[in-house]
Amino acid sequence: MEQQTNLPSMHEARKRKKGEVEHLQYEIPNHLKGLGAQKSYFIKTYGCQGNIADSEKIAGIMENLGYSEAPNEEASDVLFFNTCAIRDHAEKRVFGELGRLKGLKANNPHRLIALCGCMPQEESTIETVQKKYDQVDIVFGTHNIARLPQLLEKAYQKKERIFEVLSFEGQIIEDIPLKRGHNQKAWVDIMYGCDEFCTYCIVPYTRGTERSRYPEDIIREVTELQEQGYLEVTLLGQNVNAYGKDFTDRKYGFSDLLSDLQKTNIPRIRFTTSHPRDLDLRTMEVMAQGKNIMPHLHLPVQSGSNAILKRMNRKYTHEEYAEKIKMLRNLIPNIAITTDIIVGFPQETDEDFEATLELVRECQFEGAYTFIFSPRQGTPAANFADDIPDIVKKARLLKLNELINEGFARGNHRFEGETVEVLVEGVSEKKTRLLNGYTPHNKLVNFEGPEELIGSMVLVKIEKAYTWHLRGTLVK
Ligand code: SAH
Ligand code: SF4
Ligand code: F3S
């Protein structure tokens, strides 16, 4: 009885057929606008900012269909799992939660459970869901969020399980309604997909080819956000430095976009993620002009060993990376730099790992996301002989984290005694009821103050630095 219209293929997803990227306008069919009357939805989001931004689109579409947001998953009529496939651990968690939902479904058989995001882009997920997870009603991928109204209609009418995952190149669909999760900080997609094919990474398979939104659409969105009172935007892409490379009608890259956005009145601009090979001097120079571009760069290095970097297909060396950091610090002396590092990549020797520690010392990172290599089926590195015992991988991670934490603390200490601007986000969970927020360098600050300040920009004098945060007092 299962309807298997479009199923994913990692093999297809690997292909990069060059051609025009289709730029389309989003529209909800009129007859579906009341589909969600009296019904509610809830979204559980895993993974990166790209997924958070996608969840804002899913929420926007649902509200346009007449659904309202449920206070929790138990109360929802449509429950989404917007998933991440980056590491095995992320996937296991989702399957664990889905297993637990069998009971929830028995309470309300009319509830629809939808699995979306990056996991459905893998054949293995589809097989597992088909075999073991009857409770999942709709499965759709990263390329067909815009088809959600039609998928829901089909699920209600046909009472069949719907699997619709596309592995084709992808399009750009503008004007999908958004329900943003925050009133002062907004995510702004500038491009989708990734063409890098780092050998460990599944993203190029789950997100398709690199394709950029037109600058005029991005500038319009940022200008509107500023007019609505937003104070910060984070520009999103898997490799923002490749922005614009797919344009056939113009020569316009990431540095041009940054430079144009610098002229808008949005107070704070951040962006993620940068690729060390593609980060160019022109971009650094625009960053160095400062203004509304925040003095923080997240620049994932992954490893400090040239042999490992080569096998990761990162296309730069330890020395080239360190040189870019030096250039950045020359241009923007106070900049905070954070990174991502993978340990335990297949055949990583003690010397390779030492080279990573050496690079961390050299580059003076002020924070990092660190991971143990997780083989992803269908990626080249999953077939590399992996001869490192788990205990060695864990010990390396521990040792690396110690060094990273030292850098984190050192980075925080340099602000002791300084007065910094903080975008106030909320109240800390703890009994203290301190306000918290982030500085231009993306440092978390706690301080005493009235809750009315939430959502505004204030000045805070930093009294004391801790490893993970700063403590300060409000400057009257
Ligand atoms: N496009 C971004 C983010 C990619 S995913 C970038 O290029 O940096 C975020 C991080 O997850 C990566 O930087 C990498 O450190 C880590 N990662 C990706 N695939 C992984 C894998 N198979 N095992 C362990 N960590 C992985
Ligand atoms: Fe993955 Fe590499 Fe693309 Fe980042 S740049 S998403 S790590 S393939
Ligand atoms: Fe995960 Fe997909 Fe993002 S795999 S990290 S949610 S692009």
Tab-separated table of N, CA, C and O in Angstrom, residues 125-213:
chain	number	residue	atom	x	y	z
A	125	THR	N	18.188	5.490	5.636
A	125	THR	CA	17.110	5.984	6.508
A	125	THR	C	15.758	5.498	5.982
A	125	THR	O	14.906	5.044	6.737
A	126	ILE	N	15.575	5.610	4.665
A	126	ILE	CA	14.285	5.214	4.068
A	126	ILE	C	14.029	3.735	4.351
A	126	ILE	O	12.934	3.346	4.781
A	127	GLU	N	15.063	2.903	4.139
A	127	GLU	CA	14.896	1.465	4.397
A	127	GLU	C	14.496	1.209	5.845
A	127	GLU	O	13.574	0.447	6.113
A	128	THR	N	15.189	1.853	6.769
A	128	THR	CA	14.898	1.642	8.191
A	128	THR	C	13.484	2.096	8.525
A	128	THR	O	12.743	1.400	9.232
A	129	VAL	N	13.083	3.253	8.017
A	129	VAL	CA	11.740	3.763	8.326
A	129	VAL	C	10.679	2.837	7.728
A	129	VAL	O	9.677	2.525	8.364
A	130	GLN	N	10.932	2.372	6.503
A	130	GLN	CA	9.951	1.482	5.875
A	130	GLN	C	9.806	0.182	6.659
A	130	GLN	O	8.717	-0.336	6.829
A	131	LYS	N	10.927	-0.321	7.150
A	131	LYS	CA	10.891	-1.611	7.833
A	131	LYS	C	10.418	-1.516	9.268
A	131	LYS	O	9.663	-2.347	9.740
A	132	LYS	N	10.904	-0.486	9.972
A	132	LYS	CA	10.734	-0.523	11.433
A	132	LYS	C	9.897	0.586	12.027
A	132	LYS	O	9.580	0.529	13.207
A	133	TYR	N	9.586	1.637	11.281
A	133	TYR	CA	8.933	2.777	11.921
A	133	TYR	C	7.612	3.120	11.218
A	133	TYR	O	7.482	4.155	10.569
A	134	ASP	N	6.612	2.241	11.414
A	134	ASP	CA	5.276	2.453	10.844
A	134	ASP	C	4.657	3.768	11.279
A	134	ASP	O	3.762	4.278	10.627
A	135	GLN	N	5.084	4.231	12.443
A	135	GLN	CA	4.454	5.429	13.008
A	135	GLN	C	4.774	6.697	12.221
A	135	GLN	O	4.138	7.721	12.413
A	136	VAL	N	5.756	6.622	11.300
A	136	VAL	CA	6.093	7.802	10.483
A	136	VAL	C	5.186	7.837	9.251
A	136	VAL	O	5.098	6.869	8.507
A	137	ASP	N	4.476	8.968	9.055
A	137	ASP	CA	3.490	9.062	7.970
A	137	ASP	C	4.036	9.748	6.724
A	137	ASP	O	3.668	9.403	5.615
A	138	ILE	N	4.862	10.775	6.937
A	138	ILE	CA	5.360	11.552	5.788
A	138	ILE	C	6.874	11.654	5.886
A	138	ILE	O	7.404	11.993	6.949
A	139	VAL	N	7.545	11.354	4.787
A	139	VAL	CA	8.999	11.532	4.743
A	139	VAL	C	9.311	12.438	3.559
A	139	VAL	O	8.929	12.136	2.432
A	140	PHE	N	9.932	13.580	3.834
A	140	PHE	CA	10.349	14.443	2.716
A	140	PHE	C	11.747	14.978	2.975
A	140	PHE	O	12.221	14.967	4.107
A	141	GLY	N	12.400	15.428	1.903
A	141	GLY	CA	13.820	15.785	2.014
A	141	GLY	C	14.059	17.280	2.044
A	141	GLY	O	13.134	18.074	2.223
A	142	THR	N	15.323	17.658	1.872
A	142	THR	CA	15.699	19.066	1.970
A	142	THR	C	15.294	19.863	0.725
A	142	THR	O	15.214	21.079	0.784
A	143	HIS	N	15.050	19.143	-0.393
A	143	HIS	CA	14.734	19.861	-1.635
A	143	HIS	C	13.238	20.058	-1.841
A	143	HIS	O	12.835	20.667	-2.811
A	144	ASN	N	12.414	19.465	-0.985
A	144	ASN	CA	10.973	19.626	-1.249
A	144	ASN	C	10.156	20.150	-0.085
A	144	ASN	O	8.990	19.809	0.067
A	145	ILE	N	10.750	21.036	0.689
A	145	ILE	CA	10.007	21.698	1.770
A	145	ILE	C	8.805	22.452	1.191
A	145	ILE	O	7.721	22.441	1.775
A	146	ALA	N	9.004	23.060	0.026
A	146	ALA	CA	7.931	23.857	-0.568
A	146	ALA	C	6.723	23.009	-0.953
A	146	ALA	O	5.627	23.522	-1.147
A	147	ARG	N	6.934	21.693	-1.059
A	147	ARG	CA	5.829	20.790	-1.441
A	147	ARG	C	5.008	20.354	-0.227
A	147	ARG	O	4.084	19.551	-0.340
A	148	LEU	N	5.337	20.860	0.948
A	148	LEU	CA	4.683	20.412	2.177
A	148	LEU	C	3.152	20.477	2.120
A	148	LEU	O	2.483	19.503	2.507
A	149	PRO	N	2.550	21.582	1.626
A	149	PRO	CA	1.082	21.610	1.594
A	149	PRO	C	0.504	20.425	0.818
A	149	PRO	O	-0.435	19.763	1.283
A	150	GLN	N	1.102	20.139	-0.337
A	150	GLN	CA	0.590	19.031	-1.160
A	150	GLN	C	0.808	17.688	-0.475
A	150	GLN	O	-0.031	16.796	-0.572
A	151	LEU	N	1.924	17.540	0.224
A	151	LEU	CA	2.210	16.266	0.903
A	151	LEU	C	1.206	16.042	2.032
A	151	LEU	O	0.719	14.922	2.242
A	152	LEU	N	0.888	17.097	2.756
A	152	LEU	CA	-0.094	16.969	3.850
A	152	LEU	C	-1.464	16.613	3.272
A	152	LEU	O	-2.153	15.725	3.778
A	153	GLU	N	-1.824	17.286	2.188
A	153	GLU	CA	-3.126	17.006	1.565
A	153	GLU	C	-3.219	15.526	1.188
A	153	GLU	O	-4.189	14.847	1.474
A	154	LYS	N	-2.131	15.055	0.574
A	154	LYS	CA	-2.088	13.653	0.141
A	154	LYS	C	-2.206	12.710	1.344
A	154	LYS	O	-2.934	11.709	1.296
A	155	ALA	N	-1.524	13.035	2.412
A	155	ALA	CA	-1.545	12.167	3.600
A	155	ALA	C	-2.955	12.106	4.188
A	155	ALA	O	-3.423	11.040	4.606
A	156	TYR	N	-3.663	13.239	4.209
A	156	TYR	CA	-5.021	13.243	4.765
A	156	TYR	C	-5.977	12.479	3.854
A	156	TYR	O	-6.810	11.719	4.299
A	157	GLN	N	-5.834	12.681	2.542
A	157	GLN	CA	-6.785	12.078	1.596
A	157	GLN	C	-6.576	10.589	1.441
A	157	GLN	O	-7.502	9.808	1.485
A	158	LYS	N	-5.318	10.211	1.263
A	158	LYS	CA	-5.071	8.833	0.842
A	158	LYS	C	-4.849	7.884	1.998
A	158	LYS	O	-4.861	6.679	1.819
A	159	LYS	N	-4.587	8.415	3.141
A	159	LYS	CA	-4.306	7.564	4.293
A	159	LYS	C	-3.206	6.547	3.975
A	159	LYS	O	-3.276	5.385	4.305
A	160	GLU	N	-2.227	7.008	3.233
A	160	GLU	CA	-1.058	6.174	2.926
A	160	GLU	C	0.178	6.862	3.464
A	160	GLU	O	0.171	8.066	3.659
A	161	ARG	N	1.235	6.096	3.599
A	161	ARG	CA	2.493	6.731	3.985
A	161	ARG	C	3.089	7.404	2.743
A	161	ARG	O	3.061	6.847	1.656
A	162	ILE	N	3.599	8.586	2.928
A	162	ILE	CA	4.139	9.351	1.797
A	162	ILE	C	5.667	9.409	1.917
A	162	ILE	O	6.190	9.859	2.933
A	163	PHE	N	6.353	8.999	0.862
A	163	PHE	CA	7.818	9.172	0.810
A	163	PHE	C	8.123	10.034	-0.399
A	163	PHE	O	7.877	9.623	-1.521
A	164	GLU	N	8.604	11.226	-0.184
A	164	GLU	CA	8.965	12.062	-1.331
A	164	GLU	C	10.285	12.769	-1.045
A	164	GLU	O	10.350	13.759	-0.329
A	165	VAL	N	11.345	12.187	-1.571
A	165	VAL	CA	12.678	12.758	-1.362
A	165	VAL	C	13.343	12.910	-2.722
A	165	VAL	O	13.423	11.945	-3.469
A	166	LEU	N	13.770	14.107	-3.039
A	166	LEU	CA	14.427	14.323	-4.328
A	166	LEU	C	15.934	14.375	-4.128
A	166	LEU	O	16.410	14.914	-3.138
A	167	SER	N	16.663	13.799	-5.069
A	167	SER	CA	18.129	13.880	-4.981
A	167	SER	C	18.691	14.705	-6.127
A	167	SER	O	19.849	14.607	-6.450
A	168	PHE	N	17.837	15.503	-6.757
A	168	PHE	CA	18.333	16.275	-7.899
A	168	PHE	C	19.015	17.553	-7.417
A	168	PHE	O	19.108	17.811	-6.224
A	169	GLU	N	19.465	18.309	-8.355
A	169	GLU	CA	20.344	19.435	-8.060
A	169	GLU	C	19.752	20.483	-7.131
A	169	GLU	O	20.467	21.109	-6.382
A	170	GLY	N	18.495	20.728	-7.217
A	170	GLY	CA	17.902	21.725	-6.332
A	170	GLY	C	17.663	23.045	-7.013
A	170	GLY	O	18.299	23.371	-8.012
A	171	GLN	N	16.724	23.763	-6.461
A	171	GLN	CA	16.367	25.066	-7.014
A	171	GLN	C	16.493	26.086	-5.906
A	171	GLN	O	16.890	25.770	-4.800
A	172	ILE	N	16.136	27.309	-6.248
A	172	ILE	CA	16.019	28.335	-5.223
A	172	ILE	C	14.585	28.814	-5.255
A	172	ILE	O	14.090	29.199	-6.313
A	173	ILE	N	13.913	28.705	-4.138
A	173	ILE	CA	12.521	29.156	-4.101
A	173	ILE	C	12.432	30.336	-3.152
A	173	ILE	O	12.734	30.227	-1.973
A	174	GLU	N	12.076	31.492	-3.719
A	174	GLU	CA	11.991	32.717	-2.917
A	174	GLU	C	10.608	32.859	-2.307
A	174	GLU	O	9.637	32.286	-2.795
A	175	ASP	N	10.561	33.651	-1.250
A	175	ASP	CA	9.295	34.050	-0.624
A	175	ASP	C	8.519	32.918	0.028
A	175	ASP	O	7.306	32.979	0.129
A	176	ILE	N	9.202	31.897	0.484
A	176	ILE	CA	8.540	30.934	1.355
A	176	ILE	C	8.273	31.683	2.656
A	176	ILE	O	9.172	32.340	3.182
A	177	PRO	N	7.014	31.634	3.161
A	177	PRO	CA	6.758	32.383	4.395
A	177	PRO	C	7.630	31.859	5.531
A	177	PRO	O	7.964	30.675	5.569
A	178	LEU	N	8.033	32.757	6.447
A	178	LEU	CA	8.922	32.360	7.541
A	178	LEU	C	8.275	32.684	8.864
A	178	LEU	O	7.714	33.761	9.030
A	179	LYS	N	8.379	31.765	9.803
A	179	LYS	CA	8.036	32.134	11.178
A	179	LYS	C	9.340	32.096	11.946
A	179	LYS	O	9.855	31.015	12.245
A	180	ARG	N	9.892	33.270	12.218
A	180	ARG	CA	11.219	33.316	12.819
A	180	ARG	C	11.150	32.985	14.300
A	180	ARG	O	10.197	33.309	14.987
A	181	GLY	N	12.226	32.355	14.773
A	181	GLY	CA	12.261	31.892	16.152
A	181	GLY	C	12.695	32.962	17.138
A	181	GLY	O	12.653	32.743	18.346
A	182	HIS	N	13.113	34.107	16.662
A	182	HIS	CA	13.720	35.109	17.529
A	182	HIS	C	13.309	36.487	17.044
A	182	HIS	O	13.106	36.674	15.849
A	183	ASN	N	13.185	37.451	17.952
A	183	ASN	CA	12.732	38.784	17.548
A	183	ASN	C	13.846	39.771	17.224
A	183	ASN	O	13.593	40.834	16.676
A	184	GLN	N	15.089	39.446	17.636
A	184	GLN	CA	16.180	40.392	17.358
A	184	GLN	C	17.247	39.807	16.438
A	184	GLN	O	17.957	40.516	15.769
A	185	LYS	N	17.360	38.461	16.464
A	185	LYS	CA	18.409	37.821	15.669
A	185	LYS	C	17.744	36.979	14.574
A	185	LYS	O	16.831	36.213	14.868
A	186	ALA	N	18.222	37.118	13.345
A	186	ALA	CA	17.598	36.357	12.259
A	186	ALA	C	18.646	35.598	11.463
A	186	ALA	O	19.766	36.069	11.275
A	187	TRP	N	18.266	34.407	11.005
A	187	TRP	CA	19.083	33.638	10.073
A	187	TRP	C	18.695	34.044	8.670
A	187	TRP	O	17.502	34.113	8.365
A	188	VAL	N	19.671	34.276	7.820
A	188	VAL	CA	19.365	34.605	6.427
A	188	VAL	C	20.169	33.679	5.518
A	188	VAL	O	21.401	33.772	5.462
A	189	ASP	N	19.475	32.776	4.832
A	189	ASP	CA	20.164	31.910	3.870
A	189	ASP	C	20.709	32.760	2.751
A	189	ASP	O	19.974	33.589	2.202
A	190	ILE	N	21.981	32.584	2.394
A	190	ILE	CA	22.472	33.293	1.203
A	190	ILE	C	22.747	32.303	0.079
A	190	ILE	O	22.776	32.663	-1.085
A	191	MET	N	22.971	31.044	0.450
A	191	MET	CA	23.200	30.018	-0.574
A	191	MET	C	22.817	28.660	-0.001
A	191	MET	O	22.708	28.493	1.211
A	192	TYR	N	22.611	27.720	-0.871
A	192	TYR	CA	22.262	26.368	-0.450
A	192	TYR	C	23.283	25.395	-1.024
A	192	TYR	O	23.947	25.683	-2.010
A	193	GLY	N	23.377	24.212	-0.429
A	193	GLY	CA	24.197	23.141	-0.976
A	193	GLY	C	25.679	23.304	-0.735
A	193	GLY	O	26.130	24.271	-0.113
A	194	CYS	N	26.453	22.328	-1.202
A	194	CYS	CA	27.907	22.373	-1.074
A	194	CYS	C	28.538	21.527	-2.180
A	194	CYS	O	28.072	20.424	-2.465
A	195	ASP	N	29.582	22.068	-2.808
A	195	ASP	CA	30.302	21.338	-3.864
A	195	ASP	C	31.681	20.893	-3.418
A	195	ASP	O	32.493	20.466	-4.241
A	196	GLU	N	31.993	21.019	-2.136
A	196	GLU	CA	33.363	20.740	-1.689
A	196	GLU	C	33.714	19.255	-1.637
A	196	GLU	O	34.841	18.855	-1.883
A	197	PHE	N	32.761	18.437	-1.256
A	197	PHE	CA	33.011	16.990	-1.128
A	197	PHE	C	34.225	16.657	-0.268
A	197	PHE	O	35.108	15.909	-0.677
A	198	CYS	N	34.277	17.223	0.921
A	198	CYS	CA	35.255	16.745	1.902
A	198	CYS	C	34.927	15.255	2.084
A	198	CYS	O	33.743	14.891	2.141
A	199	THR	N	35.960	14.414	2.180
A	199	THR	CA	35.693	12.972	2.023
A	199	THR	C	34.883	12.360	3.165
A	199	THR	O	34.308	11.291	3.016
A	200	TYR	N	34.837	13.038	4.316
A	200	TYR	CA	34.100	12.506	5.466
A	200	TYR	C	32.650	12.953	5.488
A	200	TYR	O	31.864	12.472	6.289
A	201	CYS	N	32.283	13.924	4.642
A	201	CYS	CA	31.074	14.715	4.906
A	201	CYS	C	29.896	14.327	4.015
A	201	CYS	O	30.031	14.143	2.808
A	202	ILE	N	28.721	14.295	4.616
A	202	ILE	CA	27.514	13.869	3.901
A	202	ILE	C	26.734	15.055	3.326
A	202	ILE	O	25.852	14.869	2.484
A	203	VAL	N	27.090	16.264	3.751
A	203	VAL	CA	26.289	17.434	3.367
A	203	VAL	C	26.119	17.617	1.846
A	203	VAL	O	25.017	17.889	1.375
A	204	PRO	N	27.192	17.456	1.029
A	204	PRO	CA	26.990	17.644	-0.410
A	204	PRO	C	25.940	16.677	-0.994
A	204	PRO	O	25.324	16.977	-2.011
A	205	TYR	N	25.755	15.535	-0.319
A	205	TYR	CA	24.762	14.562	-0.781
A	205	TYR	C	23.356	14.920	-0.294
A	205	TYR	O	22.373	14.628	-0.954
A	206	THR	N	23.282	15.505	0.904
A	206	THR	CA	21.953	15.776	1.462
A	206	THR	C	21.412	17.142	1.055
A	206	THR	O	20.214	17.386	1.146
A	207	ARG	N	22.302	18.039	0.615
A	207	ARG	CA	21.866	19.419	0.345
A	207	ARG	C	22.019	19.847	-1.104
A	207	ARG	O	21.651	20.967	-1.463
A	208	GLY	N	22.623	18.974	-1.939
A	208	GLY	CA	22.705	19.285	-3.358
A	208	GLY	C	23.786	20.284	-3.719
A	208	GLY	O	24.640	20.646	-2.909
A	209	THR	N	23.704	20.707	-4.975
A	209	THR	CA	24.739	21.548	-5.557
A	209	THR	C	24.729	22.968	-4.964
A	209	THR	O	23.705	23.422	-4.460
A	210	GLU	N	25.887	23.634	-5.004
A	210	GLU	CA	25.968	25.008	-4.499
A	210	GLU	C	25.127	25.929	-5.377
A	210	GLU	O	25.306	25.959	-6.598
A	211	ARG	N	24.251	26.667	-4.770
A	211	ARG	CA	23.451	27.627	-5.532
A	211	ARG	C	23.142	28.843	-4.657
A	211	ARG	O	22.803	28.698	-3.489
A	212	SER	N	23.267	30.010	-5.245
A	212	SER	CA	23.222	31.257	-4.480
A	212	SER	C	21.941	32.021	-4.739
A	212	SER	O	21.480	32.102	-5.878
A	213	ARG	N	21.412	32.605	-3.683
A	213	ARG	CA	20.279	33.516	-3.850
A	213	ARG	C	20.796	34.799	-4.499
A	213	ARG	O	21.949	35.184	-4.306
